mmCIF file of C-alpha atoms in Angstrom:
data_model
loop_
_atom_site.group_PDB
_atom_site.id
_atom_site.type_symbol
_atom_site.label_atom_id
_atom_site.label_comp_id
_atom_site.label_asym_id
_atom_site.label_seq_id
_atom_site.Cartn_x
_atom_site.Cartn_y
_atom_site.Cartn_z
ATOM 1 C CA UNK A 77 0.000 0.000 0.000
ATOM 2 C CA UNK A 78 1.262 3.476 -0.891
ATOM 3 C CA UNK A 79 0.521 6.135 1.700
ATOM 4 C CA UNK A 80 -1.064 9.105 -0.071
ATOM 5 C CA UNK A 81 -3.565 10.329 2.528
ATOM 6 C CA UNK A 82 -2.604 11.082 6.141
ATOM 7 C CA UNK A 83 -4.914 12.319 8.894
ATOM 8 C CA UNK A 84 -3.634 14.108 11.994
ATOM 9 C CA UNK A 85 -6.153 15.186 14.665
ATOM 10 C CA UNK A 86 -4.694 18.359 16.181
ATOM 11 C CA UNK A 87 -5.885 20.840 18.797
ATOM 12 C CA UNK A 88 -2.652 22.781 19.150
ATOM 13 C CA UNK A 89 -1.573 21.204 22.440
ATOM 14 C CA UNK A 90 2.096 20.690 23.246
ATOM 15 C CA UNK A 91 1.752 16.912 23.539
ATOM 16 C CA UNK A 92 0.547 16.805 19.906
ATOM 17 C CA UNK A 93 3.695 18.446 18.511
ATOM 18 C CA UNK A 94 5.555 15.196 17.788
ATOM 19 C CA UNK A 95 2.513 13.721 16.031
ATOM 20 C CA UNK A 96 2.121 16.717 13.712
ATOM 21 C CA UNK A 97 5.837 16.757 12.929
ATOM 22 C CA UNK A 98 5.808 13.034 12.132
ATOM 23 C CA UNK A 99 2.705 13.447 9.948
ATOM 24 C CA UNK A 100 4.409 16.298 8.064
ATOM 25 C CA UNK A 101 7.608 14.298 7.623
ATOM 26 C CA UNK A 102 5.730 11.316 6.212
ATOM 27 C CA UNK A 103 3.609 13.481 3.904
ATOM 28 C CA UNK A 104 6.693 15.219 2.529
ATOM 29 C CA UNK A 105 8.578 11.937 2.040
ATOM 30 C CA UNK A 106 5.653 10.100 0.414
ATOM 31 C CA UNK A 107 4.293 12.978 -1.664
ATOM 32 C CA UNK A 108 1.018 12.672 0.237
ATOM 33 C CA UNK A 109 -1.880 14.842 1.330
ATOM 34 C CA UNK A 110 -1.929 15.638 5.038
ATOM 35 C CA UNK A 111 -5.242 16.636 6.566
ATOM 36 C CA UNK A 112 -4.906 18.372 9.929
ATOM 37 C CA UNK A 113 -8.247 18.046 11.696
ATOM 38 C CA UNK A 114 -9.318 20.318 14.548
ATOM 39 C CA UNK A 115 -12.369 18.952 16.369
ATOM 40 C CA UNK A 116 -14.532 20.956 18.740
ATOM 41 C CA UNK A 117 -17.818 19.766 20.210
ATOM 42 C CA UNK A 118 -21.179 21.305 19.280
ATOM 43 C CA UNK A 119 -21.310 24.810 20.762
ATOM 44 C CA UNK A 120 -24.993 24.512 21.701
ATOM 45 C CA UNK A 121 -24.119 21.833 24.254
ATOM 46 C CA UNK A 122 -21.700 24.057 26.205
ATOM 47 C CA UNK A 123 -23.941 26.562 28.067
ATOM 48 C CA UNK A 124 -25.427 23.799 30.185
ATOM 49 C CA UNK A 125 -21.910 22.718 31.121
ATOM 50 C CA UNK A 126 -20.265 26.072 31.744
ATOM 51 C CA UNK A 127 -23.114 28.542 32.176
ATOM 52 C CA UNK A 128 -21.920 30.864 29.398
ATOM 53 C CA UNK A 129 -23.901 32.333 26.528
ATOM 54 C CA UNK A 130 -23.591 30.727 23.106
ATOM 55 C CA UNK A 131 -22.228 33.815 21.361
ATOM 56 C CA UNK A 132 -19.320 34.129 23.797
ATOM 57 C CA UNK A 133 -18.524 30.443 23.458
ATOM 58 C CA UNK A 134 -18.637 30.619 19.661
ATOM 59 C CA UNK A 135 -16.167 33.514 19.699
ATOM 60 C CA UNK A 136 -13.831 31.655 22.037
ATOM 61 C CA UNK A 137 -14.095 28.506 19.918
ATOM 62 C CA UNK A 138 -13.182 30.434 16.757
ATOM 63 C CA UNK A 139 -10.191 31.936 18.556
ATOM 64 C CA UNK A 140 -9.034 28.449 19.546
ATOM 65 C CA UNK A 141 -9.382 27.195 15.971
ATOM 66 C CA UNK A 142 -7.348 30.146 14.702
ATOM 67 C CA UNK A 143 -4.679 29.550 17.345
ATOM 68 C CA UNK A 144 -4.343 25.876 16.322
ATOM 69 C CA UNK A 145 -4.339 26.819 12.630
ATOM 70 C CA UNK A 146 -1.479 29.275 13.098
ATOM 71 C CA UNK A 147 0.490 26.741 15.145
ATOM 72 C CA UNK A 148 -0.073 24.032 12.517
ATOM 73 C CA UNK A 149 0.959 26.350 9.676
ATOM 74 C CA UNK A 150 4.228 27.085 11.481
ATOM 75 C CA UNK A 151 5.065 23.378 11.771
ATOM 76 C CA UNK A 152 4.041 22.613 8.179
ATOM 77 C CA UNK A 153 6.212 25.445 6.857
ATOM 78 C CA UNK A 154 9.321 23.836 8.354
ATOM 79 C CA UNK A 155 8.704 20.789 6.140
ATOM 80 C CA UNK A 156 8.197 22.887 2.986
ATOM 81 C CA UNK A 157 4.638 21.655 2.516
ATOM 82 C CA UNK A 158 2.076 23.907 0.813
ATOM 83 C CA UNK A 159 -0.535 24.831 3.451
ATOM 84 C CA UNK A 160 -4.160 25.838 3.043
ATOM 85 C CA UNK A 161 -7.402 25.817 4.977
ATOM 86 C CA UNK A 162 -10.114 23.548 3.641
ATOM 87 C CA UNK A 163 -12.429 26.241 2.279
ATOM 88 C CA UNK A 164 -9.550 27.697 0.241
ATOM 89 C CA UNK A 165 -7.841 24.465 -0.835
ATOM 90 C CA UNK A 166 -7.340 24.132 -4.620
ATOM 91 C CA UNK A 167 -9.652 21.600 -6.251
ATOM 92 C CA UNK A 168 -6.831 19.985 -8.238
ATOM 93 C CA UNK A 169 -4.386 18.629 -5.638
ATOM 94 C CA UNK A 170 -0.691 19.247 -6.034
ATOM 95 C CA UNK A 171 1.153 16.830 -3.796
ATOM 96 C CA UNK A 172 2.526 16.885 -1.209
ATOM 97 C CA UNK A 173 0.291 19.360 0.580
ATOM 98 C CA UNK A 174 -1.314 20.039 3.973
ATOM 99 C CA UNK A 175 -4.939 21.061 4.540
ATOM 100 C CA UNK A 176 -6.302 22.395 7.825
ATOM 101 C CA UNK A 177 -9.933 21.445 8.524
ATOM 102 C CA UNK A 178 -12.197 22.043 11.505
ATOM 103 C CA UNK A 179 -15.310 20.159 12.572
ATOM 104 C CA UNK A 180 -17.880 21.337 15.129
ATOM 105 C CA UNK A 181 -19.107 17.904 16.118
ATOM 106 C CA UNK A 182 -18.058 15.218 18.560
ATOM 107 C CA UNK A 183 -14.874 13.183 18.098
ATOM 108 C CA UNK A 184 -17.012 10.092 17.469
ATOM 109 C CA UNK A 185 -18.824 11.890 14.644
ATOM 110 C CA UNK A 186 -15.832 13.691 13.073
ATOM 111 C CA UNK A 187 -12.978 11.208 13.158
ATOM 112 C CA UNK A 188 -14.413 8.109 11.401
ATOM 113 C CA UNK A 189 -15.486 9.806 8.121
ATOM 114 C CA UNK A 190 -12.028 11.339 7.652
ATOM 115 C CA UNK A 191 -10.107 8.340 8.986
ATOM 116 C CA UNK A 192 -11.865 5.793 6.787
ATOM 117 C CA UNK A 193 -10.565 7.513 3.663
ATOM 118 C CA UNK A 194 -7.028 7.920 5.018
ATOM 119 C CA UNK A 195 -4.089 5.555 4.610
ATOM 120 C CA UNK A 196 -2.673 6.486 8.016
ATOM 121 C CA UNK A 197 -3.790 8.314 11.150
ATOM 122 C CA UNK A 198 -1.079 9.995 13.236
ATOM 123 C CA UNK A 199 -2.159 11.112 16.684
ATOM 124 C CA UNK A 200 -0.565 12.444 19.854
ATOM 125 C CA UNK A 201 -1.252 10.878 23.233
ATOM 126 C CA UNK A 202 -1.656 12.974 26.364
ATOM 127 C CA UNK A 203 0.470 12.331 29.443
ATOM 128 C CA UNK A 204 -0.339 9.239 31.469
ATOM 129 C CA UNK A 205 -2.310 9.341 34.683
ATOM 130 C CA UNK A 206 -5.564 8.117 36.174
ATOM 131 C CA UNK A 207 -7.529 10.856 34.384
ATOM 132 C CA UNK A 208 -5.812 10.389 31.033
ATOM 133 C CA UNK A 209 -8.313 10.780 28.217
ATOM 134 C CA UNK A 210 -7.774 8.200 25.481
ATOM 135 C CA UNK A 211 -11.129 8.776 23.777
ATOM 136 C CA UNK A 212 -9.720 10.292 20.577
ATOM 137 C CA UNK A 213 -6.989 7.650 20.298
ATOM 138 C CA UNK A 214 -9.399 4.768 20.921
ATOM 139 C CA UNK A 215 -11.916 6.173 18.421
ATOM 140 C CA UNK A 216 -9.182 6.328 15.790
ATOM 141 C CA UNK A 217 -8.157 2.711 16.449
ATOM 142 C CA UNK A 218 -11.644 1.219 16.555
ATOM 143 C CA UNK A 219 -13.561 3.349 14.068
ATOM 144 C CA UNK A 220 -11.298 4.332 11.167
ATOM 145 C CA UNK A 221 -9.940 1.024 9.821
ATOM 146 C CA UNK A 222 -6.584 2.719 9.191
ATOM 147 C CA UNK A 223 -3.254 2.049 10.905
ATOM 148 C CA UNK A 224 -2.981 4.490 13.813
ATOM 149 C CA UNK A 225 0.463 5.805 14.703
ATOM 150 C CA UNK A 226 0.295 6.947 18.346
ATOM 151 C CA UNK A 227 3.069 9.310 19.410
ATOM 152 C CA UNK A 228 3.793 9.420 23.178
ATOM 153 C CA UNK A 229 4.099 12.709 25.077
ATOM 154 C CA UNK A 230 7.538 14.198 25.564
ATOM 155 C CA UNK A 231 8.998 12.645 22.401
ATOM 156 C CA UNK A 232 11.705 14.877 20.928
ATOM 157 C CA UNK A 233 11.644 14.852 17.131
ATOM 158 C CA UNK A 234 14.666 15.665 14.924
ATOM 159 C CA UNK A 235 14.709 19.136 13.353
ATOM 160 C CA UNK A 236 12.738 19.453 10.110
ATOM 161 C CA UNK A 237 13.183 18.398 7.425
ATOM 162 C CA UNK A 238 15.586 15.697 8.676
ATOM 163 C CA UNK A 239 14.862 12.181 7.463
ATOM 164 C CA UNK A 240 15.444 10.625 10.889
ATOM 165 C CA UNK A 241 12.177 9.607 12.502
ATOM 166 C CA UNK A 242 10.491 6.864 14.534
ATOM 167 C CA UNK A 243 11.632 3.641 12.941
ATOM 168 C CA UNK A 244 15.289 4.682 12.545
ATOM 169 C CA UNK A 245 16.149 2.556 15.604
ATOM 170 C CA UNK A 246 14.880 -0.947 16.353
ATOM 171 C CA UNK A 247 11.541 -1.750 14.733
ATOM 172 C CA UNK A 248 9.426 -4.299 16.605
ATOM 173 C CA UNK A 249 6.379 -6.214 15.394
ATOM 174 C CA UNK A 250 4.380 -7.794 18.233
ATOM 175 C CA UNK A 251 2.936 -10.995 16.776
ATOM 176 C CA UNK A 252 0.406 -13.391 18.306
ATOM 177 C CA UNK A 253 -1.187 -14.780 15.152
ATOM 178 C CA UNK A 254 -4.419 -12.802 15.637
ATOM 179 C CA UNK A 255 -6.274 -10.878 12.942
ATOM 180 C CA UNK A 256 -5.310 -7.458 14.391
ATOM 181 C CA UNK A 257 -1.635 -8.463 14.518
ATOM 182 C CA UNK A 258 -1.929 -9.609 10.884
ATOM 183 C CA UNK A 259 -3.150 -6.138 9.950
ATOM 184 C CA UNK A 260 -0.244 -4.643 11.894
ATOM 185 C CA UNK A 261 2.118 -6.870 9.915
ATOM 186 C CA UNK A 262 0.757 -5.461 6.659
ATOM 187 C CA UNK A 263 1.165 -1.929 7.970
ATOM 188 C CA UNK A 264 4.910 -2.542 8.156
ATOM 189 C CA UNK A 265 5.114 -2.757 4.361
ATOM 190 C CA UNK A 266 3.192 0.525 4.026
ATOM 191 C CA UNK A 267 5.238 2.511 6.513
ATOM 192 C CA UNK A 268 8.735 1.014 6.580
ATOM 193 C CA UNK A 269 11.167 0.895 3.645
ATOM 194 C CA UNK A 270 12.452 -2.566 2.601
ATOM 195 C CA UNK A 271 15.881 -3.674 3.723
ATOM 196 C CA UNK A 272 15.351 -2.801 7.381
ATOM 197 C CA UNK A 273 15.825 -5.258 10.229
ATOM 198 C CA UNK A 274 12.499 -6.105 11.878
ATOM 199 C CA UNK A 275 12.397 -7.639 15.351
ATOM 200 C CA UNK A 276 9.436 -10.038 15.424
ATOM 201 C CA UNK A 277 8.319 -10.263 19.046
ATOM 202 C CA UNK A 278 6.408 -13.520 19.431
ATOM 203 C CA UNK A 279 3.671 -13.117 22.045
ATOM 204 C CA UNK A 280 2.626 -16.394 23.633
ATOM 205 C CA UNK A 281 -0.244 -16.850 26.060
ATOM 206 C CA UNK A 282 -2.564 -19.473 27.479
ATOM 207 C CA UNK A 283 -4.948 -18.715 24.579
ATOM 208 C CA UNK A 284 -2.470 -19.921 21.956
ATOM 209 C CA UNK A 285 -4.509 -20.608 18.808
ATOM 210 C CA UNK A 286 -2.006 -20.665 15.972
ATOM 211 C CA UNK A 287 1.185 -22.543 16.871
ATOM 212 C CA UNK A 288 3.905 -22.134 14.278
ATOM 213 C CA UNK A 289 2.350 -18.996 12.789
ATOM 214 C CA UNK A 290 5.536 -17.049 13.464
ATOM 215 C CA UNK A 291 7.230 -18.869 10.563
ATOM 216 C CA UNK A 292 4.521 -17.551 8.247
ATOM 217 C CA UNK A 293 4.985 -14.034 9.577
ATOM 218 C CA UNK A 294 8.743 -14.272 9.101
ATOM 219 C CA UNK A 295 8.288 -15.550 5.551
ATOM 220 C CA UNK A 296 5.856 -12.717 4.716
ATOM 221 C CA UNK A 297 8.246 -10.062 6.014
ATOM 222 C CA UNK A 298 11.161 -11.575 4.112
ATOM 223 C CA UNK A 299 9.085 -11.603 0.925
ATOM 224 C CA UNK A 300 8.596 -7.863 1.404
ATOM 225 C CA UNK A 301 12.360 -7.393 1.566
ATOM 226 C CA UNK A 302 12.947 -7.156 5.320
ATOM 227 C CA UNK A 303 15.541 -8.882 7.444
ATOM 228 C CA UNK A 304 13.889 -10.564 10.422
ATOM 229 C CA UNK A 305 15.004 -11.628 13.881
ATOM 230 C CA UNK A 306 12.569 -13.538 16.104
ATOM 231 C CA UNK A 307 12.282 -12.835 19.827
ATOM 232 C CA UNK A 308 10.015 -14.647 22.294
ATOM 233 C CA UNK A 309 8.241 -12.912 25.164
ATOM 234 C CA UNK A 310 6.576 -15.761 27.028
ATOM 235 C CA UNK A 311 4.877 -17.642 28.442
ATOM 236 C CA UNK A 312 5.010 -14.893 31.002
ATOM 237 C CA UNK A 313 4.570 -14.671 34.744
ATOM 238 C CA UNK A 314 3.763 -10.967 34.375
ATOM 239 C CA UNK A 315 0.949 -9.601 32.229
ATOM 240 C CA UNK A 316 1.276 -9.612 28.441
ATOM 241 C CA UNK A 317 1.563 -5.818 28.402
ATOM 242 C CA UNK A 318 4.400 -5.887 30.962
ATOM 243 C CA UNK A 319 6.197 -8.528 28.906
ATOM 244 C CA UNK A 320 5.907 -6.432 25.742
ATOM 245 C CA UNK A 321 6.965 -3.229 27.514
ATOM 246 C CA UNK A 322 10.035 -4.969 28.979
ATOM 247 C CA UNK A 323 10.947 -6.499 25.635
ATOM 248 C CA UNK A 324 10.732 -3.281 23.635
ATOM 249 C CA UNK A 325 12.746 -1.489 26.314
ATOM 250 C CA UNK A 326 15.436 -4.189 26.182
ATOM 251 C CA UNK A 327 15.547 -3.887 22.383
ATOM 252 C CA UNK A 328 15.626 -0.066 22.570
ATOM 253 C CA UNK A 329 12.716 0.037 20.133
ATOM 254 C CA UNK A 330 11.911 3.256 18.312
ATOM 255 C CA UNK A 331 8.683 1.991 16.694
ATOM 256 C CA UNK A 332 6.328 -0.871 17.572
ATOM 257 C CA UNK A 333 3.686 -2.393 15.293
ATOM 258 C CA UNK A 334 0.951 -4.340 17.046
ATOM 259 C CA UNK A 335 -2.716 -5.291 16.904
ATOM 260 C CA UNK A 336 -5.070 -3.148 18.945
ATOM 261 C CA UNK A 337 -8.113 -4.260 20.947
ATOM 262 C CA UNK A 338 -8.152 -7.871 19.815
ATOM 263 C CA UNK A 339 -10.656 -8.333 22.627
ATOM 264 C CA UNK A 340 -13.511 -5.935 23.317
ATOM 265 C CA UNK A 341 -12.662 -2.366 24.210
ATOM 266 C CA UNK A 342 -15.241 -2.431 26.997
ATOM 267 C CA UNK A 343 -13.589 -5.520 28.497
ATOM 268 C CA UNK A 344 -10.170 -3.891 28.398
ATOM 269 C CA UNK A 345 -11.534 -0.750 30.051
ATOM 270 C CA UNK A 346 -13.101 -2.791 32.868
ATOM 271 C CA UNK A 347 -10.507 -5.482 33.440
ATOM 272 C CA UNK A 348 -7.386 -4.114 31.783
ATOM 273 C CA UNK A 349 -5.747 -5.357 28.610
ATOM 274 C CA UNK A 350 -2.620 -5.225 26.474
ATOM 275 C CA UNK A 351 -3.727 -2.338 24.246
ATOM 276 C CA UNK A 352 -4.995 -0.205 27.104
ATOM 277 C CA UNK A 353 -1.822 -0.723 29.147
ATOM 278 C CA UNK A 354 0.433 -0.083 26.161
ATOM 279 C CA UNK A 355 -1.360 3.173 25.371
ATOM 280 C CA UNK A 356 -1.017 4.367 28.947
ATOM 281 C CA UNK A 357 2.588 3.360 29.612
ATOM 282 C CA UNK A 358 4.588 2.948 26.380
ATOM 283 C CA UNK A 359 7.215 5.638 25.776
ATOM 284 C CA UNK A 360 7.713 4.414 22.215
ATOM 285 C CA UNK A 361 5.606 5.289 19.146
ATOM 286 C CA UNK A 362 2.999 2.573 18.553
ATOM 287 C CA UNK A 363 1.439 1.694 15.221
ATOM 288 C CA UNK A 364 -1.853 0.016 16.153
ATOM 289 C CA UNK A 365 -4.237 -1.841 13.859
ATOM 290 C CA UNK A 366 -7.645 -3.163 14.866
#
């Protein structure tokens, strides 16, 4: 798959800086269209929450959109990408380019329509903590059908337009033979140039359903032109997420491909799960596929 359409949800927050830079770098390198999407909830719903009049809230919301637009334009400029706002974008696309769009609807309403016609979603994750809001990230994973590259907070990116980026160090593919991990495997070919060494991290658990499937994964990666080294993470006395986090730290991984929410999202929220724990604690960019 050739990446020609990239979506980056962006509100102008500091923790989103690495995600926007990575989206710009990939758009410039691939000759792709980057859509920067600012999402704000319906204004009419706010007075009941904050006790303010609608006109004041609309003015403040427009100011916030403009602030994010100016910040995004500054980042895009460093990557020499043509920048426009959606209402002024030329009808005949000249690639690469970046388009800033805004949507006054909920995240659940705005993100899927844009994400489902994108080859890649790049999104920043807020700092960890008990109140950490993963709603936008989870919506992207579950509702877009695209690979979602999640950039952790505090990640320092190389100066634009340097070619160095996540993936220049060790690249890890977490493999358990599941359908989501199969989709993550395919994302490697879309996002990583051939010739690279891929560390295949074999995840084993009590629910082993496809013994020997790692040989098929290795063969597929080699057919795509990658060099492959197999690592085993289990069976583990700790949780699967802890095993993966330890393994990628030991390998000094700079990018991890893995399936996301192979079990229900509701179950992971209630009882914990690999995806949820990885999103909250990983300090490495994650490419997640559902």
